[in-house]
């Protein structure tokens, strides 16, 4: 006969293996945006900045400033997800254990005979509340980061557009250059 602690540990180790396997999928979900930024948007931003520097250094600076929030978001978001998983892992293991105690074939008869399904239901609801609290906290952080980076990007984009119009009106850039930079920055944004 296994003790409750041993049963919870065995369920926990099974969950750890599944979590680690699922984590490999998360690695690709984080890797793809990083590679896209490093090999697509990063070089595009640098080349566009160098190109615009020839005409107006302020434009080059503004183009770089548009992408700082995207980079910051790319760095901050994984930390929030990793923190969520660190806090949520024990709650997920407890969730699996409680489900196994209530519905698992090896425990079902004892649970029904002893009439303790209400106890497990209460524990399960407490655990779900705890897990949802972790998820809610992480989602609030992510949405706050997204809001701040989006606002910063919008202001940077608006600043670039204003500087483009001012440079066009002062004769520092031609209409063709304005059109190409405008479409290029719009595409980047």
PDB file of C-alpha atoms in Angstrom:
ATOM      1  CA  UNK A   1       0.000   0.000   0.000  1.00  0.00           C
ATOM      2  CA  UNK A   2       1.300   3.418  -0.980  1.00  0.00           C
ATOM      3  CA  UNK A   3       0.896   6.373   1.334  1.00  0.00           C
ATOM      4  CA  UNK A   4      -0.822   9.508   0.085  1.00  0.00           C
ATOM      5  CA  UNK A   5       2.551  11.271  -0.064  1.00  0.00           C
ATOM      6  CA  UNK A   6       4.061   8.526  -2.235  1.00  0.00           C
ATOM      7  CA  UNK A   7       1.049   8.585  -4.556  1.00  0.00           C
ATOM      8  CA  UNK A   8       1.256  12.355  -4.890  1.00  0.00           C
ATOM      9  CA  UNK A   9       4.984  12.101  -5.643  1.00  0.00           C
ATOM     10  CA  UNK A  10       4.436   9.472  -8.345  1.00  0.00           C
ATOM     11  CA  UNK A  11       1.733  11.597  -9.962  1.00  0.00           C
ATOM     12  CA  UNK A  12       4.024  14.627  -9.567  1.00  0.00           C
ATOM     13  CA  UNK A  13       6.912  12.914 -11.329  1.00  0.00           C
ATOM     14  CA  UNK A  14       4.632  11.868 -14.209  1.00  0.00           C
ATOM     15  CA  UNK A  15       3.457  15.485 -14.492  1.00  0.00           C
ATOM     16  CA  UNK A  16       7.061  16.748 -14.417  1.00  0.00           C
ATOM     17  CA  UNK A  17       7.936  14.561 -17.373  1.00  0.00           C
ATOM     18  CA  UNK A  18       4.867  15.788 -19.282  1.00  0.00           C
ATOM     19  CA  UNK A  19       5.651  19.394 -18.332  1.00  0.00           C
ATOM     20  CA  UNK A  20       9.218  19.047 -19.559  1.00  0.00           C
ATOM     21  CA  UNK A  21       8.033  17.559 -22.824  1.00  0.00           C
ATOM     22  CA  UNK A  22       5.493  20.368 -23.202  1.00  0.00           C
ATOM     23  CA  UNK A  23       8.264  22.854 -22.366  1.00  0.00           C
ATOM     24  CA  UNK A  24      10.158  21.878 -25.508  1.00  0.00           C
ATOM     25  CA  UNK A  25       7.206  23.202 -27.496  1.00  0.00           C
ATOM     26  CA  UNK A  26       7.348  26.452 -25.533  1.00  0.00           C
ATOM     27  CA  UNK A  27      11.017  26.784 -26.458  1.00  0.00           C
ATOM     28  CA  UNK A  28      10.099  26.895 -30.125  1.00  0.00           C
ATOM     29  CA  UNK A  29       7.327  29.385 -29.388  1.00  0.00           C
ATOM     30  CA  UNK A  30       9.959  31.669 -27.860  1.00  0.00           C
ATOM     31  CA  UNK A  31      12.708  30.874 -30.345  1.00  0.00           C
ATOM     32  CA  UNK A  32      10.773  31.746 -33.513  1.00  0.00           C
ATOM     33  CA  UNK A  33      10.045  35.392 -32.542  1.00  0.00           C
ATOM     34  CA  UNK A  34      13.636  35.831 -31.371  1.00  0.00           C
ATOM     35  CA  UNK A  35      15.023  34.534 -34.644  1.00  0.00           C
ATOM     36  CA  UNK A  36      12.545  36.638 -36.595  1.00  0.00           C
ATOM     37  CA  UNK A  37      13.670  39.716 -34.703  1.00  0.00           C
ATOM     38  CA  UNK A  38      17.381  38.933 -35.000  1.00  0.00           C
ATOM     39  CA  UNK A  39      17.407  38.003 -38.664  1.00  0.00           C
ATOM     40  CA  UNK A  40      14.502  39.974 -40.132  1.00  0.00           C
ATOM     41  CA  UNK A  41      13.420  43.018 -38.149  1.00  0.00           C
ATOM     42  CA  UNK A  42      16.740  43.772 -36.461  1.00  0.00           C
ATOM     43  CA  UNK A  43      18.775  44.019 -39.669  1.00  0.00           C
ATOM     44  CA  UNK A  44      15.912  45.827 -41.397  1.00  0.00           C
ATOM     45  CA  UNK A  45      15.810  48.396 -38.605  1.00  0.00           C
ATOM     46  CA  UNK A  46      19.601  48.840 -38.641  1.00  0.00           C
ATOM     47  CA  UNK A  47      19.770  49.188 -42.426  1.00  0.00           C
ATOM     48  CA  UNK A  48      16.820  51.565 -42.493  1.00  0.00           C
ATOM     49  CA  UNK A  49      18.422  53.608 -39.711  1.00  0.00           C
ATOM     50  CA  UNK A  50      21.726  53.814 -41.580  1.00  0.00           C
ATOM     51  CA  UNK A  51      19.925  54.796 -44.767  1.00  0.00           C
ATOM     52  CA  UNK A  52      17.902  57.526 -43.059  1.00  0.00           C
ATOM     53  CA  UNK A  53      20.947  58.803 -41.180  1.00  0.00           C
ATOM     54  CA  UNK A  54      22.329  60.092 -44.474  1.00  0.00           C
ATOM     55  CA  UNK A  55      19.323  62.376 -44.850  1.00  0.00           C
ATOM     56  CA  UNK A  56      18.320  63.201 -41.284  1.00  0.00           C
ATOM     57  CA  UNK A  57      19.953  61.690 -38.163  1.00  0.00           C
ATOM     58  CA  UNK A  58      16.829  62.298 -36.086  1.00  0.00           C
ATOM     59  CA  UNK A  59      14.824  60.052 -38.416  1.00  0.00           C
ATOM     60  CA  UNK A  60      17.341  57.259 -37.904  1.00  0.00           C
ATOM     61  CA  UNK A  61      17.057  57.635 -34.144  1.00  0.00           C
ATOM     62  CA  UNK A  62      13.263  57.544 -34.283  1.00  0.00           C
ATOM     63  CA  UNK A  63      13.263  54.371 -36.373  1.00  0.00           C
ATOM     64  CA  UNK A  64      15.425  52.683 -33.767  1.00  0.00           C
ATOM     65  CA  UNK A  65      13.164  53.959 -30.985  1.00  0.00           C
ATOM     66  CA  UNK A  66      10.158  52.312 -32.630  1.00  0.00           C
ATOM     67  CA  UNK A  67      11.781  48.906 -32.208  1.00  0.00           C
ATOM     68  CA  UNK A  68      13.048  49.266 -28.649  1.00  0.00           C
ATOM     69  CA  UNK A  69       9.576  48.431 -27.259  1.00  0.00           C
ATOM     70  CA  UNK A  70       9.328  45.348 -29.473  1.00  0.00           C
ATOM     71  CA  UNK A  71      12.709  44.185 -28.254  1.00  0.00           C
ATOM     72  CA  UNK A  72      11.816  44.950 -24.625  1.00  0.00           C
ATOM     73  CA  UNK A  73       8.581  43.009 -24.962  1.00  0.00           C
ATOM     74  CA  UNK A  74      10.442  40.089 -26.498  1.00  0.00           C
ATOM     75  CA  UNK A  75      12.790  40.031 -23.486  1.00  0.00           C
ATOM     76  CA  UNK A  76      10.184  40.606 -20.754  1.00  0.00           C
ATOM     77  CA  UNK A  77       7.374  38.264 -21.871  1.00  0.00           C
ATOM     78  CA  UNK A  78       9.302  34.987 -21.539  1.00  0.00           C
ATOM     79  CA  UNK A  79      10.312  35.930 -18.003  1.00  0.00           C
ATOM     80  CA  UNK A  80       6.651  36.394 -17.096  1.00  0.00           C
ATOM     81  CA  UNK A  81       5.737  33.018 -18.598  1.00  0.00           C
ATOM     82  CA  UNK A  82       8.626  31.265 -16.853  1.00  0.00           C
ATOM     83  CA  UNK A  83       7.624  32.835 -13.537  1.00  0.00           C
ATOM     84  CA  UNK A  84       4.045  31.690 -14.110  1.00  0.00           C
ATOM     85  CA  UNK A  85       5.153  28.133 -14.800  1.00  0.00           C
ATOM     86  CA  UNK A  86       7.386  28.128 -11.724  1.00  0.00           C
ATOM     87  CA  UNK A  87       4.460  29.129  -9.511  1.00  0.00           C
ATOM     88  CA  UNK A  88       1.813  27.086 -11.304  1.00  0.00           C
ATOM     89  CA  UNK A  89       3.697  23.765 -11.550  1.00  0.00           C
ATOM     90  CA  UNK A  90       2.940  22.603  -7.978  1.00  0.00           C
ATOM     91  CA  UNK A  91      -0.712  23.605  -8.400  1.00  0.00           C
ATOM     92  CA  UNK A  92      -0.914  21.683 -11.692  1.00  0.00           C
ATOM     93  CA  UNK A  93       0.590  18.615 -10.038  1.00  0.00           C
ATOM     94  CA  UNK A  94      -1.897  18.898  -7.173  1.00  0.00           C
ATOM     95  CA  UNK A  95      -4.690  19.218  -9.742  1.00  0.00           C
ATOM     96  CA  UNK A  96      -3.619  15.976 -11.437  1.00  0.00           C
ATOM     97  CA  UNK A  97      -3.325  14.233  -8.076  1.00  0.00           C
ATOM     98  CA  UNK A  98      -6.797  15.321  -6.939  1.00  0.00           C
ATOM     99  CA  UNK A  99      -8.340  14.238 -10.245  1.00  0.00           C
ATOM    100  CA  UNK A 100      -6.651  10.879  -9.884  1.00  0.00           C
ATOM    101  CA  UNK A 101      -7.945  10.494  -6.323  1.00  0.00           C
ATOM    102  CA  UNK A 102     -11.528  11.212  -7.355  1.00  0.00           C
ATOM    103  CA  UNK A 103     -11.694   9.480 -10.721  1.00  0.00           C
ATOM    104  CA  UNK A 104      -8.728   7.131 -10.845  1.00  0.00           C
ATOM    105  CA  UNK A 105      -9.596   3.443 -10.948  1.00  0.00           C
ATOM    106  CA  UNK A 106      -7.294   2.580  -8.041  1.00  0.00           C
ATOM    107  CA  UNK A 107      -8.858   5.190  -5.711  1.00  0.00           C
ATOM    108  CA  UNK A 108     -12.421   5.414  -6.995  1.00  0.00           C
ATOM    109  CA  UNK A 109     -13.869   2.684  -4.763  1.00  0.00           C
ATOM    110  CA  UNK A 110     -12.278   4.087  -1.582  1.00  0.00           C
ATOM    111  CA  UNK A 111     -13.363   7.621  -2.409  1.00  0.00           C
ATOM    112  CA  UNK A 112     -16.972   6.505  -2.936  1.00  0.00           C
ATOM    113  CA  UNK A 113     -17.029   4.150   0.044  1.00  0.00           C
ATOM    114  CA  UNK A 114     -15.608   6.686   2.476  1.00  0.00           C
ATOM    115  CA  UNK A 115     -17.724   9.515   1.020  1.00  0.00           C
ATOM    116  CA  UNK A 116     -14.846  11.949   0.812  1.00  0.00           C
ATOM    117  CA  UNK A 117     -15.525  13.223  -2.691  1.00  0.00           C
ATOM    118  CA  UNK A 118     -16.751  16.492  -1.124  1.00  0.00           C
ATOM    119  CA  UNK A 119     -13.372  16.949   0.531  1.00  0.00           C
ATOM    120  CA  UNK A 120     -11.590  16.418  -2.784  1.00  0.00           C
ATOM    121  CA  UNK A 121     -14.020  18.767  -4.528  1.00  0.00           C
ATOM    122  CA  UNK A 122     -13.248  21.486  -1.976  1.00  0.00           C
ATOM    123  CA  UNK A 123      -9.498  20.931  -2.355  1.00  0.00           C
ATOM    124  CA  UNK A 124      -9.842  20.909  -6.142  1.00  0.00           C
ATOM    125  CA  UNK A 125     -11.767  24.209  -6.176  1.00  0.00           C
ATOM    126  CA  UNK A 126      -9.199  25.807  -3.849  1.00  0.00           C
ATOM    127  CA  UNK A 127      -6.423  24.613  -6.127  1.00  0.00           C
ATOM    128  CA  UNK A 128      -8.194  25.896  -9.255  1.00  0.00           C
ATOM    129  CA  UNK A 129      -8.661  29.262  -7.558  1.00  0.00           C
ATOM    130  CA  UNK A 130      -4.947  29.373  -6.718  1.00  0.00           C
ATOM    131  CA  UNK A 131      -3.954  28.392 -10.264  1.00  0.00           C
ATOM    132  CA  UNK A 132      -6.318  30.944 -11.800  1.00  0.00           C
ATOM    133  CA  UNK A 133      -4.833  33.596  -9.511  1.00  0.00           C
ATOM    134  CA  UNK A 134      -1.357  32.860 -10.882  1.00  0.00           C
ATOM    135  CA  UNK A 135      -2.629  32.954 -14.460  1.00  0.00           C
ATOM    136  CA  UNK A 136      -4.560  36.181 -13.865  1.00  0.00           C
ATOM    137  CA  UNK A 137      -1.506  37.856 -12.321  1.00  0.00           C
ATOM    138  CA  UNK A 138       0.693  36.821 -15.272  1.00  0.00           C
ATOM    139  CA  UNK A 139      -1.917  37.975 -17.805  1.00  0.00           C
ATOM    140  CA  UNK A 140      -2.158  41.368 -16.088  1.00  0.00           C
ATOM    141  CA  UNK A 141       1.624  41.757 -16.290  1.00  0.00           C
ATOM    142  CA  UNK A 142       1.679  40.745 -19.954  1.00  0.00           C
ATOM    143  CA  UNK A 143      -1.148  43.127 -20.869  1.00  0.00           C
ATOM    144  CA  UNK A 144       0.564  45.968 -19.002  1.00  0.00           C
ATOM    145  CA  UNK A 145       3.818  45.296 -20.878  1.00  0.00           C
ATOM    146  CA  UNK A 146       1.917  45.143 -24.174  1.00  0.00           C
ATOM    147  CA  UNK A 147       0.105  48.397 -23.398  1.00  0.00           C
ATOM    148  CA  UNK A 148       3.307  50.230 -22.515  1.00  0.00           C
ATOM    149  CA  UNK A 149       5.246  48.941 -25.516  1.00  0.00           C
ATOM    150  CA  UNK A 150       2.353  49.665 -27.869  1.00  0.00           C
ATOM    151  CA  UNK A 151       2.010  53.219 -26.574  1.00  0.00           C
ATOM    152  CA  UNK A 152       5.744  53.775 -26.907  1.00  0.00           C
ATOM    153  CA  UNK A 153       5.697  52.368 -30.446  1.00  0.00           C
ATOM    154  CA  UNK A 154       2.712  54.487 -31.453  1.00  0.00           C
ATOM    155  CA  UNK A 155       4.384  57.643 -30.176  1.00  0.00           C
ATOM    156  CA  UNK A 156       7.605  56.671 -31.960  1.00  0.00           C
ATOM    157  CA  UNK A 157       5.707  55.958 -35.167  1.00  0.00           C
ATOM    158  CA  UNK A 158       3.855  59.259 -34.895  1.00  0.00           C
ATOM    159  CA  UNK A 159       7.137  61.067 -34.220  1.00  0.00           C
ATOM    160  CA  UNK A 160       8.708  59.528 -37.305  1.00  0.00           C
ATOM    161  CA  UNK A 161       5.739  60.572 -39.412  1.00  0.00           C
ATOM    162  CA  UNK A 162       5.890  64.153 -38.088  1.00  0.00           C
ATOM    163  CA  UNK A 163       9.656  64.307 -38.677  1.00  0.00           C
ATOM    164  CA  UNK A 164       9.185  62.938 -42.200  1.00  0.00           C
ATOM    165  CA  UNK A 165       6.649  65.653 -43.011  1.00  0.00           C
ATOM    166  CA  UNK A 166       8.870  68.361 -41.465  1.00  0.00           C
ATOM    167  CA  UNK A 167      11.910  67.076 -43.400  1.00  0.00           C
ATOM    168  CA  UNK A 168       9.862  67.040 -46.599  1.00  0.00           C
ATOM    169  CA  UNK A 169       8.604  70.587 -46.043  1.00  0.00           C
ATOM    170  CA  UNK A 170      12.110  71.865 -45.283  1.00  0.00           C
ATOM    171  CA  UNK A 171      13.479  70.239 -48.418  1.00  0.00           C
ATOM    172  CA  UNK A 172      15.874  67.829 -46.671  1.00  0.00           C
ATOM    173  CA  UNK A 173      14.240  64.857 -48.339  1.00  0.00           C
ATOM    174  CA  UNK A 174      12.475  64.441 -51.659  1.00  0.00           C
ATOM    175  CA  UNK A 175       8.897  63.367 -52.190  1.00  0.00           C
ATOM    176  CA  UNK A 176      10.080  60.001 -53.530  1.00  0.00           C
ATOM    177  CA  UNK A 177      12.206  59.426 -50.436  1.00  0.00           C
ATOM    178  CA  UNK A 178       9.282  60.446 -48.236  1.00  0.00           C
ATOM    179  CA  UNK A 179       7.017  57.950 -49.988  1.00  0.00           C
ATOM    180  CA  UNK A 180       9.529  55.125 -49.769  1.00  0.00           C
ATOM    181  CA  UNK A 181      10.360  55.770 -46.108  1.00  0.00           C
ATOM    182  CA  UNK A 182       6.674  56.168 -45.265  1.00  0.00           C
ATOM    183  CA  UNK A 183       5.743  52.849 -46.874  1.00  0.00           C
ATOM    184  CA  UNK A 184       8.798  51.126 -45.419  1.00  0.00           C
ATOM    185  CA  UNK A 185       8.144  52.333 -41.870  1.00  0.00           C
ATOM    186  CA  UNK A 186       4.464  51.500 -42.185  1.00  0.00           C
ATOM    187  CA  UNK A 187       5.434  47.999 -43.309  1.00  0.00           C
ATOM    188  CA  UNK A 188       7.874  47.658 -40.395  1.00  0.00           C
ATOM    189  CA  UNK A 189       5.344  48.961 -37.892  1.00  0.00           C
TER     190      UNK A 189
END
